Coordinates of C-alpha atoms and ligand atoms in Angstrom, one line a residue:
M1 CA 140.9 112.4 104.4
D2 CA 143.0 109.4 104.9
G3 CA 141.7 106.0 103.9
I4 CA 140.1 104.7 100.8
R5 CA 137.3 105.5 98.5
F6 CA 135.6 103.2 96.1
I7 CA 132.4 102.5 94.1
H8 CA 130.3 99.5 95.0
T9 CA 128.0 98.3 92.3
A10 CA 126.4 95.0 91.3
D11 CA 123.7 93.4 89.1
L12 CA 124.4 95.4 86.0
H13 CA 122.6 92.9 83.9
L14 CA 124.1 94.4 80.8
D15 CA 122.2 93.6 77.6
S16 CA 119.0 92.7 79.3
P17 CA 116.7 91.8 76.4
F18 CA 113.5 93.6 77.6
V19 CA 111.5 91.1 75.5
G20 CA 108.2 92.0 77.1
L21 CA 108.4 95.7 76.0
K22 CA 108.8 95.2 72.2
Q23 CA 105.3 96.7 71.5
L24 CA 106.5 100.1 72.7
P25 CA 107.3 102.9 70.2
S26 CA 110.6 102.0 68.7
E27 CA 112.3 105.2 69.9
L28 CA 111.3 104.4 73.5
F29 CA 112.2 100.8 73.1
S30 CA 115.7 101.6 72.0
I31 CA 116.2 104.0 75.0
I32 CA 115.1 101.1 77.3
Q33 CA 117.3 98.6 75.4
E34 CA 120.3 100.9 75.9
S35 CA 119.4 101.7 79.5
T36 CA 121.6 99.1 81.2
F37 CA 124.6 100.3 79.2
T38 CA 123.8 104.0 79.8
A39 CA 123.4 103.4 83.5
F40 CA 126.7 101.6 83.6
E41 CA 128.4 104.5 81.9
K42 CA 127.1 106.7 84.6
V43 CA 128.6 104.4 87.2
I44 CA 132.0 104.8 85.5
D45 CA 131.5 108.5 85.1
A46 CA 131.0 108.7 88.9
A47 CA 134.1 106.6 89.6
I48 CA 136.2 109.0 87.4
E49 CA 134.6 112.2 88.7
E50 CA 135.1 111.1 92.3
D51 CA 138.6 109.9 91.5
V52 CA 138.1 106.7 93.6
D53 CA 140.8 104.2 94.3
F54 CA 139.0 101.3 92.7
I55 CA 135.6 99.9 91.9
V56 CA 134.0 96.5 92.9
I57 CA 131.3 94.8 90.7
V58 CA 129.6 92.1 92.7
G59 CA 128.1 89.8 90.2
D60 CA 125.6 89.6 87.4
L61 CA 127.5 91.9 85.1
F62 CA 125.8 90.2 82.2
D63 CA 122.2 89.3 82.0
G64 CA 122.8 86.0 80.1
E65 CA 125.2 83.2 80.9
D66 CA 126.2 83.4 77.2
R67 CA 127.5 86.9 77.6
S68 CA 127.0 88.7 74.3
I69 CA 130.0 90.0 72.5
K70 CA 128.2 93.4 72.5
A71 CA 127.9 93.4 76.3
Q72 CA 131.5 92.3 76.7
A73 CA 132.7 95.0 74.3
R74 CA 130.7 97.7 76.1
L75 CA 132.1 96.5 79.5
R76 CA 135.6 96.5 78.1
K77 CA 135.2 100.1 76.8
Q78 CA 134.2 101.3 80.3
M79 CA 137.1 99.3 81.9
E80 CA 139.4 101.1 79.4
R81 CA 138.1 104.4 80.6
L82 CA 139.0 103.4 84.2
R83 CA 142.4 102.2 83.2
E84 CA 143.2 105.5 81.5
T85 CA 142.5 107.2 84.9
G86 CA 144.4 104.6 86.9
I87 CA 141.4 103.0 88.6
N88 CA 141.3 99.2 89.1
A89 CA 138.1 97.1 88.9
Y90 CA 137.5 94.0 91.1
I91 CA 134.9 91.8 89.6
L92 CA 133.1 88.5 90.4
H93 CA 130.4 86.7 88.4
G94 CA 127.0 85.7 89.8
N95 CA 124.3 83.3 89.0
H96 CA 123.3 85.1 85.8
D97 CA 126.8 85.3 84.3
H98 CA 128.3 82.2 86.0
L99 CA 131.6 80.7 84.6
Q100 CA 130.0 77.6 83.0
G101 CA 128.2 79.6 80.2
N102 CA 129.3 79.4 76.6
W103 CA 130.8 82.6 75.4
V104 CA 133.7 83.9 73.3
T105 CA 135.9 85.7 75.7
L106 CA 137.0 89.2 75.1
D107 CA 140.1 90.0 77.1
M108 CA 139.8 92.7 79.6
P109 CA 142.4 95.5 80.2
S110 CA 145.1 95.0 82.8
N111 CA 143.3 97.0 85.5
V112 CA 140.5 94.4 85.7
Y113 CA 140.8 91.6 88.3
V114 CA 138.2 88.7 88.2
F115 CA 137.7 86.3 91.1
G116 CA 137.8 82.6 90.3
K117 CA 135.4 80.0 91.5
E118 CA 137.0 79.5 94.9
V119 CA 137.0 82.1 97.6
D120 CA 140.3 84.0 97.2
V121 CA 142.0 87.2 98.3
I122 CA 143.4 89.9 96.0
S123 CA 145.5 92.7 97.5
F124 CA 145.7 96.2 96.3
T125 CA 147.7 99.2 97.4
S126 CA 146.3 102.7 96.9
K127 CA 148.2 105.7 95.7
R128 CA 148.3 106.9 99.3
G129 CA 149.8 103.6 100.3
D130 CA 146.8 102.0 102.0
K131 CA 146.8 98.3 101.7
V132 CA 143.5 96.6 100.9
H133 CA 142.5 92.9 100.9
L134 CA 139.5 92.0 98.8
Y135 CA 137.8 88.6 99.3
G136 CA 135.4 87.0 96.9
F137 CA 134.5 84.2 94.4
S138 CA 132.7 83.9 91.1
Y139 CA 129.8 81.4 90.5
G140 CA 131.4 78.4 88.8
E141 CA 127.8 77.3 87.9
R142 CA 124.4 78.8 88.1
H143 CA 123.1 77.2 91.2
I144 CA 125.4 77.8 94.2
V145 CA 123.3 76.8 97.2
N146 CA 126.0 76.0 99.8
R147 CA 127.1 78.4 102.4
K148 CA 130.1 79.9 100.7
I149 CA 130.4 82.4 103.5
S150 CA 132.1 79.7 105.6
E151 CA 135.0 79.8 103.2
Y152 CA 135.7 83.5 103.8
Q153 CA 138.7 84.1 106.1
K154 CA 140.6 87.3 106.8
K155 CA 144.2 86.9 105.7
G156 CA 147.4 88.7 106.3
K157 CA 148.0 92.3 107.3
A158 CA 146.1 95.1 105.5
D159 CA 144.6 98.5 106.4
F160 CA 141.2 97.4 105.0
H161 CA 139.5 94.0 104.5
I162 CA 136.6 94.0 102.1
G163 CA 134.3 91.1 101.5
L164 CA 132.5 90.7 98.1
L165 CA 129.6 88.3 98.1
H166 CA 126.9 87.6 95.5
G167 CA 124.2 85.9 97.5
H168 CA 121.0 85.8 99.5
C169 CA 120.7 87.2 103.0
E170 CA 118.5 84.9 105.0
G171 CA 115.5 86.3 106.9
G172 CA 114.9 89.1 104.5
S173 CA 111.7 89.1 102.4
S174 CA 112.9 88.6 98.9
S175 CA 111.7 86.6 95.8
H176 CA 115.3 86.2 94.6
Q177 CA 116.8 82.7 94.5
P178 CA 118.4 81.7 97.8
Y179 CA 121.9 81.4 96.3
A180 CA 125.1 81.3 98.5
P181 CA 123.0 82.1 101.6
F182 CA 124.3 83.8 104.7
T183 CA 123.1 85.7 107.8
I184 CA 124.1 89.1 108.9
Q185 CA 125.6 87.5 112.0
E186 CA 127.9 85.3 109.8
L187 CA 129.1 88.3 107.9
L188 CA 129.8 90.2 111.1
Q189 CA 131.8 87.3 112.5
K190 CA 134.3 87.6 109.6
D191 CA 135.4 91.0 111.0
M192 CA 135.6 92.7 107.6
D193 CA 135.6 96.5 107.3
Y194 CA 132.9 96.5 104.6
W195 CA 130.7 93.9 103.0
A196 CA 129.9 94.6 99.3
L197 CA 127.0 92.4 98.4
G198 CA 125.2 91.7 95.2
H199 CA 122.2 89.6 93.9
I200 CA 119.2 91.5 95.5
H201 CA 118.1 94.2 93.1
L202 CA 116.6 96.4 95.8
E203 CA 119.2 98.7 97.5
Q204 CA 119.5 97.8 101.2
I205 CA 121.8 98.8 104.0
L206 CA 121.7 95.7 106.2
H207 CA 124.2 97.0 108.8
K208 CA 126.2 100.0 109.7
D209 CA 129.6 99.9 111.3
P210 CA 130.7 97.9 109.5
F211 CA 128.6 98.6 106.5
I212 CA 126.9 95.6 104.9
V213 CA 125.3 96.8 101.7
Y214 CA 123.2 95.6 98.7
P215 CA 123.5 98.5 96.2
G216 CA 120.7 97.0 94.1
N217 CA 120.8 97.0 90.3
I218 CA 121.8 100.1 88.3
Q219 CA 118.7 100.3 86.1
G220 CA 115.1 99.1 86.8
R221 CA 114.0 96.6 84.2
H222 CA 110.3 96.0 84.8
K223 CA 107.4 97.1 87.0
N224 CA 108.7 95.0 89.9
E225 CA 111.9 97.0 90.0
Q226 CA 110.5 100.3 91.0
G227 CA 112.2 103.3 92.6
R228 CA 115.6 104.8 92.2
K229 CA 118.5 102.7 91.0
G230 CA 122.2 103.2 91.3
C231 CA 125.5 102.4 93.1
Y232 CA 127.2 103.4 96.3
H233 CA 130.2 105.6 96.8
V234 CA 132.1 104.3 99.9
S235 CA 134.7 106.1 102.0
L236 CA 136.5 104.2 104.8
S237 CA 139.0 105.8 107.1
K238 CA 141.7 104.0 109.1
S239 CA 140.1 105.3 112.3
G240 CA 137.1 103.0 111.5
F241 CA 134.8 105.8 110.2
G242 CA 132.8 104.8 107.2
E243 CA 130.5 106.8 105.0
I244 CA 128.4 105.8 102.0
T245 CA 126.5 107.9 99.4
F246 CA 124.0 106.7 96.9
I247 CA 124.6 107.7 93.3
E248 CA 121.5 107.5 91.0
T249 CA 122.4 105.9 87.6
D250 CA 119.0 104.9 86.1
V251 CA 117.9 106.2 82.8
I252 CA 114.2 105.4 83.2
R253 CA 112.5 104.8 86.5
W254 CA 109.5 102.5 87.1
E255 CA 106.8 104.1 89.3
T256 CA 103.2 103.8 90.2
I257 CA 100.8 106.7 91.1
N258 CA 97.3 107.0 92.3
V259 CA 94.9 109.6 90.8
N260 CA 91.7 110.3 92.7
C261 CA 88.7 111.7 90.9
D262 CA 85.1 112.4 91.3
G263 CA 82.8 110.0 89.4
N264 CA 81.2 112.8 87.5
I265 CA 84.4 114.2 86.1
S266 CA 84.4 115.2 82.5
L267 CA 86.7 113.5 80.0
S268 CA 88.8 116.7 79.4
E269 CA 89.1 117.3 83.1
L270 CA 90.2 113.7 83.6
Y271 CA 92.8 114.1 80.8
S272 CA 94.3 117.3 82.3
K273 CA 94.3 115.9 85.8
C274 CA 96.2 112.8 84.7
K275 CA 98.7 114.9 82.6
E276 CA 99.2 117.2 85.6
E277 CA 99.9 114.3 87.9
M278 CA 102.3 112.7 85.4
D279 CA 104.2 116.0 85.1
S280 CA 104.4 116.6 88.8
I281 CA 105.9 113.1 89.5
M282 CA 108.4 113.7 86.8
Q283 CA 109.4 117.0 88.3
A284 CA 109.7 115.3 91.7
H285 CA 112.0 112.6 90.4
Q286 CA 113.8 114.7 87.7
Q287 CA 113.9 111.5 85.8
S288 CA 112.1 109.9 82.9
L289 CA 109.5 107.4 84.1
M290 CA 107.6 104.3 83.1
L291 CA 104.4 104.9 84.9
E292 CA 101.5 102.8 86.1
L293 CA 98.4 104.9 86.7
N294 CA 95.8 103.8 89.2
I295 CA 92.7 106.0 88.7
H296 CA 90.2 105.9 91.6
F297 CA 86.7 107.2 91.0
Q298 CA 84.3 108.1 93.8
G299 CA 80.7 107.6 92.8
Q300 CA 79.0 106.6 89.5
L301 CA 81.0 106.9 86.4
S302 CA 79.6 107.8 83.0
N303 CA 79.4 105.1 80.3
E304 CA 81.5 107.2 78.0
I305 CA 84.4 107.3 80.4
H306 CA 84.0 103.7 81.3
Q307 CA 84.3 102.8 77.7
I308 CA 87.2 105.0 76.8
L309 CA 89.2 103.6 79.8
D310 CA 88.3 100.0 79.1
N311 CA 89.1 100.0 75.4
G312 CA 92.5 101.6 75.8
E313 CA 91.7 104.8 74.0
F314 CA 92.3 107.0 77.1
L315 CA 95.8 105.5 77.7
E316 CA 96.6 106.2 74.0
M317 CA 95.5 109.8 74.5
L318 CA 97.9 110.1 77.4
Q319 CA 100.7 108.5 75.4
D320 CA 100.1 110.7 72.4
G321 CA 102.8 113.2 71.3
I322 CA 105.4 112.3 74.0
D323 CA 108.8 113.6 73.1
F324 CA 111.5 111.2 74.0
H325 CA 114.3 113.7 73.5
E326 CA 113.8 115.3 76.9
L327 CA 112.6 114.0 80.3
F328 CA 109.4 112.2 79.7
V329 CA 106.7 110.1 81.4
W330 CA 105.4 107.1 79.5
P331 CA 102.1 105.7 81.0
Y332 CA 102.5 102.0 80.2
T333 CA 99.3 100.9 81.9
L334 CA 96.2 102.2 83.5
Q335 CA 93.9 100.6 86.1
K336 CA 90.4 101.8 86.8
H337 CA 89.0 101.6 90.3
V338 CA 85.4 102.5 90.7
N339 CA 84.0 102.6 94.3
G340 CA 86.3 99.9 95.4
S341 CA 85.8 97.7 92.3
N342 CA 88.4 97.6 89.6
I343 CA 89.2 96.4 86.1
Q344 CA 89.7 92.9 87.4
D345 CA 86.0 92.5 87.9
S346 CA 85.3 93.1 84.2
F347 CA 88.0 90.7 83.3
M348 CA 86.5 88.0 85.6
K349 CA 83.1 88.6 84.0
N350 CA 84.7 88.1 80.6
L351 CA 86.5 85.0 81.7
D352 CA 83.2 83.4 82.9
T353 CA 81.3 84.2 79.7
T354 CA 84.1 82.8 77.6
I355 CA 83.9 79.6 79.6
E356 CA 80.1 79.5 79.3
D357 CA 80.4 80.0 75.5
M358 CA 82.9 77.2 75.2
E359 CA 80.6 74.8 77.1
R360 CA 77.7 75.7 74.8
E361 CA 79.6 75.3 71.6
D362 CA 81.4 72.2 72.6
A363 CA 84.7 73.8 72.1
F364 CA 86.1 71.4 74.5
D365 CA 86.0 68.4 72.1
Q366 CA 87.5 70.6 69.4
S367 CA 90.4 71.7 71.4
V368 CA 91.3 68.1 72.6
S369 CA 90.6 66.5 69.2
S370 CA 94.3 66.5 68.1
L371 CA 95.1 64.6 71.3
F372 CA 92.5 62.0 70.5
S373 CA 93.7 61.5 67.0
H374 CA 97.3 61.3 68.1
I375 CA 98.9 58.0 67.0
Y376 CA 99.9 56.9 70.6
G377 CA 97.6 59.1 72.6
R378 CA 94.4 57.6 71.2
R379 CA 95.3 54.2 72.3
Y380 CA 95.2 55.2 76.0
L381 CA 92.6 58.0 76.1
I382 CA 89.0 57.5 77.0
N383 CA 86.4 60.3 76.5
F384 CA 86.1 62.9 79.2
E385 CA 83.1 62.8 81.5
E386 CA 81.1 66.1 81.8
E387 CA 82.3 66.3 85.4
E388 CA 86.0 66.1 84.2
K389 CA 85.4 68.7 81.6
K390 CA 84.0 71.1 84.2
Q391 CA 87.0 70.4 86.4
L392 CA 89.4 71.2 83.6
Y393 CA 87.7 74.5 82.9
E394 CA 88.0 75.3 86.6
E395 CA 91.7 74.4 86.6
A396 CA 92.3 76.5 83.4
K397 CA 90.6 79.4 85.1
E398 CA 92.8 79.0 88.2
L399 CA 95.9 79.0 85.9
I400 CA 94.9 82.2 84.2
L401 CA 94.2 83.9 87.5
T402 CA 97.4 82.9 89.1
S403 CA 99.4 83.9 86.0
I404 CA 97.9 87.4 85.9
S405 CA 98.2 88.1 89.6
G406 CA 101.4 88.3 91.5
D407 CA 104.0 87.1 88.9
E408 CA 107.2 88.6 90.1
G409 CA 108.8 88.5 86.7
R410 CA 112.4 87.7 85.8
R411 CA 115.3 88.5 88.1
Ligands
LIG501 MN1 121.0 90.0 89.6

């Protein structure tokens, strides 16, 4: 076909530290630690296999503003692979890898073009002679909250005009920071042939004809980044026809399943049932998985099963003997739901007894004692009234409850 083909990717978050997962078996942890790099390699594999004209990487290449040398070296290696096959890369940096961070710069090969902090246009001519104008900017600092979209302007004559923007689409439901905000209407007014977005980690096609696309990140990094992850292969023809195809690149996928059981199930039946469900979701995805299991029991559950679920033994049984050399499913957590109640109830009970114990043993005075003996503090502090103590316990409880529910995690 006539026209151009390219890969649209964003939010690589290379060298994400995965600090919260350190307690995993070391073999699994190293697969996860490598996962952002492995996923990126797959993006480049796809670019080479599909013999695209170029690739665009729309921000957050690196997870940390102080881009590690390791991450830069791994990026450069992939850029070299592209250079050898004559593919250019057009890159901009986002809020995570903004230009103000401190890092030792590793030079990139000559096929790599990086946008500066002002909106600019870079032109490219494909092997078939199609002229492309690419528009974009890199984050000069972490917090870009103004409407950078107003600075985008189509310039000159080209066969294709492509906007690259790392930012937040207003009106969508997202917990991402509202950086460089814009509306779909604003993008459409710019009359581009394609909008390559970045920042939101969930893949989304916001508009067709012209396409406005968030490809999402290339590898899920925690339980709030569930589902397939990858990049888009984009074809645009001069007649205005556009086509995009999702390419999966993730190494491990985060998923949740529900397992429904009768309350009087035996332990070995429960074990086989869970194993079967784990296997069937793996077959369905053809992908290694980090899995959250929600087990729902209908009717009264035996004490034995209650116990083995509560003390973590059952989860360990499911984790036992998993071979990380082939496709695998790692159940990282398990929730028990009995007749509508769940594990949270037993946690709440625990929390209440802990507070009661503390009140009885006067643990309050002990825990604030260092404050009262502090050289400056003691001058200003007066002893807490019983009422105030009660209130502080309540506030502590609130704090615990909000931090165990709904935390969206790092983005
Ligand atoms: Mn990001």
